[in-house]
Amino acid sequence: MRIKLNVTGIVQGVGFRPFIYRMAVRNGLTGYVRNRGDAGVEVLLEGEAEKIHRFMRDLAVQKPPLAQIEKINRIELSGKKEHKHFTIIKSSQEAETSGSIIPPDIAICNKCLKELRDPKDPRFEYFFITCTDCGPRFTIIERLPYDRENTTMREFPMCGFCQTEYEDPLNRRFHAQTVACPTCGPKAYLTTNTGELVQTKDPVRLAGKLLSEGNILAVRGYGGFHIASSTMLDQPLLRLRSTKHRQEKPFAIMAKNLQAVKGFAEVGSKEREFLTSPARPIVLLNKSPSYNLSRLVAPHLHNVGVMLPYTGLHYMLFDKVSDEAFVMTSANPANQPIVKDNEEALKILGGTVDYFLFHNRKIAHRCDDSVMRVNGSCQVFLRRSRGYAPAPIRLKNKSKRCVVGLGGELNNTSCVLLEDKAFISQHIGDVENIETQNFLQEATSHLQRLTNFHAETVACDLHPKFNTTMLAKEMSQEDGLGLVQVQHHHAHAAALMAEHGLDEIIAVTCDGYGYGSDGEAWGGEILNCALGSSEFTRLGHLEAQPLLGGDLASRYPIRVAAGMLQKARVNVENWLIQNSAHLPHGETEAKLILEQLKKGNGVETTSCGRVLDAVAAVLGICFERSYEGEPAMKLESLALAGKDIMGLEPILQGDVLDTTCLIEAIYRNLGKVSAADLARSAHVYLAKGLAALAIHGANEKSVKNVGFSGGAACNQILVQQMWETIEAAGLQFFVHQAVPAGDGGVSFGQAVVAGFSKF
Ligand SMILES: [Zn+2]
Ligand SMILES: [Zn+2]
């Protein structure tokens, strides 16, 4: 009997061919296995029917740990036996849109970690030790199929020892493309900030010592550079904050091990699961009472972003020091993508760091760390990138057409939608300039090449001036693609609906800003939408509030607060003058704001983010947004320590939730009720009020599914309060689990609207 199998899914770069080889040999079959140009694997089997049957039975229940078998297409062949043995043969370039994909980067496995520490092992203390089950994938691959010559490992010909392992079917590194050792593999080296080599036999551990002593280093990893420093000493952190112009933005840290994390943060079982998973994301953890790291790591926040080492290099940084954790933050200059190349790093980061820890393997594709948070029993992605991209999101139905979604503007990703799979790119960043726009284009074309995908339609935001919108229009014209513009919050709602396989949803979508269908600034919306329709209904929203000075108002929450207080008819003049020191131009600016207030007729917004900002300003905890979400994040941290003692009942004016009464209540109780309790009450008011609008809409439309999306859906208090209220009304509540709740999920939502709707 002779059969040919075409296996699709995540089957390249995960030890699938060696696995097939062993199984074929074990069952006494001949033939071959090879990679295909579309990330799938082709198998030819020859032998007795009984043996092939046994092989197929094994294949149904076994697989290498990282493989995901999507489909096995079986063809019976006629003709005579052609093969004497079973072999792994040269890859074919044959390609169709199979929906297969190469895996994300994978953290060092336990077997490699053991070898890293074994003085008898030839890869003892080799910083880039990997095997079939671990190591970089997405960041080193230039083209398919996943063969060494198609990756940046091509520049490191294997030594005799590595070659022997590579060719030994019984070895863990049989056909592992990243196999390397100290003799033949990439090298690490340390330089000063001007690129002068520091002579040492042990650059990695010397780097650890330098960090411990208070130096700032740029450390090159799989997907780009990290800026690293001590978490114990204030001095390097202060220096880093002043040169990086990051006054307060929290730094992510890398802890030595799980035990070390428990010394300064609270780790629940779900959090532990993510921290130690092969994806190794940054997990936001609550600081514990014994938190003893510098307060400059994550100022004024109750939590801190922590990850565990994911390469041998990371583990070794901690070998010669007593530090439990180092700052490890993405090295990206303001509004630019993470730095990945050595020369570029010297030029851009030389003024920030004292030393560089380089390695000499090219990074084919940059990839930032992923960031997530656990809310009760659910996880939410703040950023879905390394360890996850480009693994697809599976959908319940097949899309009508192939779509590429270009996302919005901030925290962007792109998305390729192909039948029932959506491939979301790595984190791109804020597409406000040419550098990030180039990165977006590169990442999107790479995703299309990897999936062998030909777009029919391009989807983008409704905002006419976004770079992504203009790019989509260009693509549409040049390549003759259909163009679908999707309202920002509609995209959020569609993302939530598709992620959970729902046909219709009432979605509460809250964030900082989205261009509304009426051209106004939206951000606190109750939408009704259904899969298959390009339309949606806006069922309700937050009260529109003045946005004095437009973009300035998002930067200085005091401006939004002033507008709201004026509507609440409190003495806003006094309040503004008292707080004018928090405005860049002091009293002069305060007076100008007052004049604008009197005139009225300015721009307005229904944004939930701006209301939280205003509450933060009135409570005096944040007057300037130096990083995205800062006032709201600080407000949440404060609120977690408080109780809802105000017990404000939501006031609805038709389909609008009143927020003026909220700011008034906060203002009038300043000094009488603790700031933490007021912060808590503000959260509860908004969550209950938005839920009430959603419940009303759900009853009116007879829809049972209510969800919460948008950046504000990362807020633990809002999510929990809304969840309770929605479920108490007998409805089902949904939040994002696999797709980012914030703008990183917008490209996916756009693709869903464009892919499933009738046009
Ligand atoms: Zn390994
Ligand atoms: Zn070697």
mmCIF file with all atom_site columns, N, CA and C in Angstrom, residues 31-53:
data_model
loop_
_atom_site.group_PDB
_atom_site.id
_atom_site.type_symbol
_atom_site.label_atom_id
_atom_site.label_alt_id
_atom_site.label_comp_id
_atom_site.label_asym_id
_atom_site.label_entity_id
_atom_site.label_seq_id
_atom_site.pdbx_PDB_ins_code
_atom_site.Cartn_x
_atom_site.Cartn_y
_atom_site.Cartn_z
_atom_site.occupancy
_atom_site.B_iso_or_equiv
_atom_site.pdbx_formal_charge
_atom_site.auth_seq_id
_atom_site.auth_comp_id
_atom_site.auth_asym_id
_atom_site.auth_atom_id
_atom_site.pdbx_PDB_model_num
ATOM 1  N N  . GLY A 1 31 ? 9.621  5.271  2.658  1.00 0.00 ? 31 GLY A N  1
ATOM 2  C CA . GLY A 1 31 ? 9.056  6.483  2.055  1.00 0.00 ? 31 GLY A CA 1
ATOM 3  C C  . GLY A 1 31 ? 9.856  7.693  2.481  1.00 0.00 ? 31 GLY A C  1
ATOM 4  N N  . TYR A 1 32 ? 9.200  8.833  2.610  1.00 0.00 ? 32 TYR A N  1
ATOM 5  C CA . TYR A 1 32 ? 9.926  10.042 3.007  1.00 0.00 ? 32 TYR A CA 1
ATOM 6  C C  . TYR A 1 32 ? 8.983  11.012 3.733  1.00 0.00 ? 32 TYR A C  1
ATOM 7  N N  . VAL A 1 33 ? 9.614  11.987 4.353  1.00 0.00 ? 33 VAL A N  1
ATOM 8  C CA . VAL A 1 33 ? 8.872  13.113 4.912  1.00 0.00 ? 33 VAL A CA 1
ATOM 9  C C  . VAL A 1 33 ? 9.619  14.366 4.499  1.00 0.00 ? 33 VAL A C  1
ATOM 10 N N  . ARG A 1 34 ? 8.891  15.433 4.153  1.00 0.00 ? 34 ARG A N  1
ATOM 11 C CA . ARG A 1 34 ? 9.571  16.682 3.804  1.00 0.00 ? 34 ARG A CA 1
ATOM 12 C C  . ARG A 1 34 ? 8.693  17.893 4.135  1.00 0.00 ? 34 ARG A C  1
ATOM 13 N N  . ASN A 1 35 ? 9.377  19.007 4.347  1.00 0.00 ? 35 ASN A N  1
ATOM 14 C CA . ASN A 1 35 ? 8.685  20.277 4.543  1.00 0.00 ? 35 ASN A CA 1
ATOM 15 C C  . ASN A 1 35 ? 8.222  20.808 3.204  1.00 0.00 ? 35 ASN A C  1
ATOM 16 N N  . ARG A 1 36 ? 7.091  21.491 3.227  1.00 0.00 ? 36 ARG A N  1
ATOM 17 C CA . ARG A 1 36 ? 6.618  22.150 2.009  1.00 0.00 ? 36 ARG A CA 1
ATOM 18 C C  . ARG A 1 36 ? 6.769  23.666 2.121  1.00 0.00 ? 36 ARG A C  1
ATOM 19 N N  . GLY A 1 37 ? 6.691  24.327 0.986  1.00 0.00 ? 37 GLY A N  1
ATOM 20 C CA . GLY A 1 37 ? 6.867  25.779 0.963  1.00 0.00 ? 37 GLY A CA 1
ATOM 21 C C  . GLY A 1 37 ? 5.728  26.556 1.597  1.00 0.00 ? 37 GLY A C  1
ATOM 22 N N  . ASP A 1 38 ? 4.667  25.850 2.013  1.00 0.00 ? 38 ASP A N  1
ATOM 23 C CA . ASP A 1 38 ? 3.535  26.557 2.619  1.00 0.00 ? 38 ASP A CA 1
ATOM 24 C C  . ASP A 1 38 ? 3.423  26.269 4.111  1.00 0.00 ? 38 ASP A C  1
ATOM 25 N N  . ALA A 1 39 ? 4.547  25.858 4.720  1.00 0.00 ? 39 ALA A N  1
ATOM 26 C CA . ALA A 1 39 ? 4.619  25.564 6.152  1.00 0.00 ? 39 ALA A CA 1
ATOM 27 C C  . ALA A 1 39 ? 3.926  24.263 6.530  1.00 0.00 ? 39 ALA A C  1
ATOM 28 N N  . GLY A 1 40 ? 3.502  23.494 5.528  1.00 0.00 ? 40 GLY A N  1
ATOM 29 C CA . GLY A 1 40 ? 2.938  22.180 5.807  1.00 0.00 ? 40 GLY A CA 1
ATOM 30 C C  . GLY A 1 40 ? 4.008  21.102 5.668  1.00 0.00 ? 40 GLY A C  1
ATOM 31 N N  . VAL A 1 41 ? 3.626  19.859 5.937  1.00 0.00 ? 41 VAL A N  1
ATOM 32 C CA . VAL A 1 41 ? 4.561  18.738 5.831  1.00 0.00 ? 41 VAL A CA 1
ATOM 33 C C  . VAL A 1 41 ? 3.933  17.648 4.969  1.00 0.00 ? 41 VAL A C  1
ATOM 34 N N  . GLU A 1 42 ? 4.758  17.074 4.087  1.00 0.00 ? 42 GLU A N  1
ATOM 35 C CA . GLU A 1 42 ? 4.277  16.015 3.198  1.00 0.00 ? 42 GLU A CA 1
ATOM 36 C C  . GLU A 1 42 ? 4.933  14.695 3.598  1.00 0.00 ? 42 GLU A C  1
ATOM 37 N N  . VAL A 1 43 ? 4.137  13.634 3.656  1.00 0.00 ? 43 VAL A N  1
ATOM 38 C CA . VAL A 1 43 ? 4.652  12.323 4.049  1.00 0.00 ? 43 VAL A CA 1
ATOM 39 C C  . VAL A 1 43 ? 4.277  11.304 2.980  1.00 0.00 ? 43 VAL A C  1
ATOM 40 N N  . LEU A 1 44 ? 5.239  10.496 2.554  1.00 0.00 ? 44 LEU A N  1
ATOM 41 C CA . LEU A 1 44 ? 4.918  9.369  1.672  1.00 0.00 ? 44 LEU A CA 1
ATOM 42 C C  . LEU A 1 44 ? 5.203  8.086  2.447  1.00 0.00 ? 44 LEU A C  1
ATOM 43 N N  . LEU A 1 45 ? 4.215  7.210  2.487  1.00 0.00 ? 45 LEU A N  1
ATOM 44 C CA . LEU A 1 45 ? 4.375  5.961  3.228  1.00 0.00 ? 45 LEU A CA 1
ATOM 45 C C  . LEU A 1 45 ? 4.179  4.778  2.295  1.00 0.00 ? 45 LEU A C  1
ATOM 46 N N  . GLU A 1 46 ? 5.065  3.790  2.440  1.00 0.00 ? 46 GLU A N  1
ATOM 47 C CA . GLU A 1 46 ? 4.923  2.555  1.673  1.00 0.00 ? 46 GLU A CA 1
ATOM 48 C C  . GLU A 1 46 ? 5.050  1.389  2.643  1.00 0.00 ? 46 GLU A C  1
ATOM 49 N N  . GLY A 1 47 ? 4.225  0.384  2.446  1.00 0.00 ? 47 GLY A N  1
ATOM 50 C CA . GLY A 1 47 ? 4.323  -0.789 3.317  1.00 0.00 ? 47 GLY A CA 1
ATOM 51 C C  . GLY A 1 47 ? 3.007  -1.524 3.389  1.00 0.00 ? 47 GLY A C  1
ATOM 52 N N  . GLU A 1 48 ? 2.953  -2.518 4.248  1.00 0.00 ? 48 GLU A N  1
ATOM 53 C CA . GLU A 1 48 ? 1.728  -3.301 4.367  1.00 0.00 ? 48 GLU A CA 1
ATOM 54 C C  . GLU A 1 48 ? 0.615  -2.443 4.952  1.00 0.00 ? 48 GLU A C  1
ATOM 55 N N  . ALA A 1 49 ? -0.589 -2.709 4.488  1.00 0.00 ? 49 ALA A N  1
ATOM 56 C CA . ALA A 1 49 ? -1.752 -1.929 4.905  1.00 0.00 ? 49 ALA A CA 1
ATOM 57 C C  . ALA A 1 49 ? -1.882 -1.891 6.430  1.00 0.00 ? 49 ALA A C  1
ATOM 58 N N  . GLU A 1 50 ? -1.638 -3.032 7.034  1.00 0.00 ? 50 GLU A N  1
ATOM 59 C CA . GLU A 1 50 ? -1.748 -3.152 8.493  1.00 0.00 ? 50 GLU A CA 1
ATOM 60 C C  . GLU A 1 50 ? -0.799 -2.177 9.206  1.00 0.00 ? 50 GLU A C  1
ATOM 61 N N  . LYS A 1 51 ? 0.442  -2.048 8.661  1.00 0.00 ? 51 LYS A N  1
ATOM 62 C CA . LYS A 1 51 ? 1.455  -1.168 9.264  1.00 0.00 ? 51 LYS A CA 1
ATOM 63 C C  . LYS A 1 51 ? 1.091  0.301  9.068  1.00 0.00 ? 51 LYS A C  1
ATOM 64 N N  . ILE A 1 52 ? 0.590  0.598  7.881  1.00 0.00 ? 52 ILE A N  1
ATOM 65 C CA . ILE A 1 52 ? 0.172  1.980  7.615  1.00 0.00 ? 52 ILE A CA 1
ATOM 66 C C  . ILE A 1 52 ? -1.001 2.341  8.530  1.00 0.00 ? 52 ILE A C  1
ATOM 67 N N  . HIS A 1 53 ? -1.864 1.380  8.709  1.00 0.00 ? 53 HIS A N  1
ATOM 68 C CA . HIS A 1 53 ? -3.010 1.589  9.589  1.00 0.00 ? 53 HIS A CA 1
ATOM 69 C C  . HIS A 1 53 ? -2.540 1.909  11.015 1.00 0.00 ? 53 HIS A C  1
#
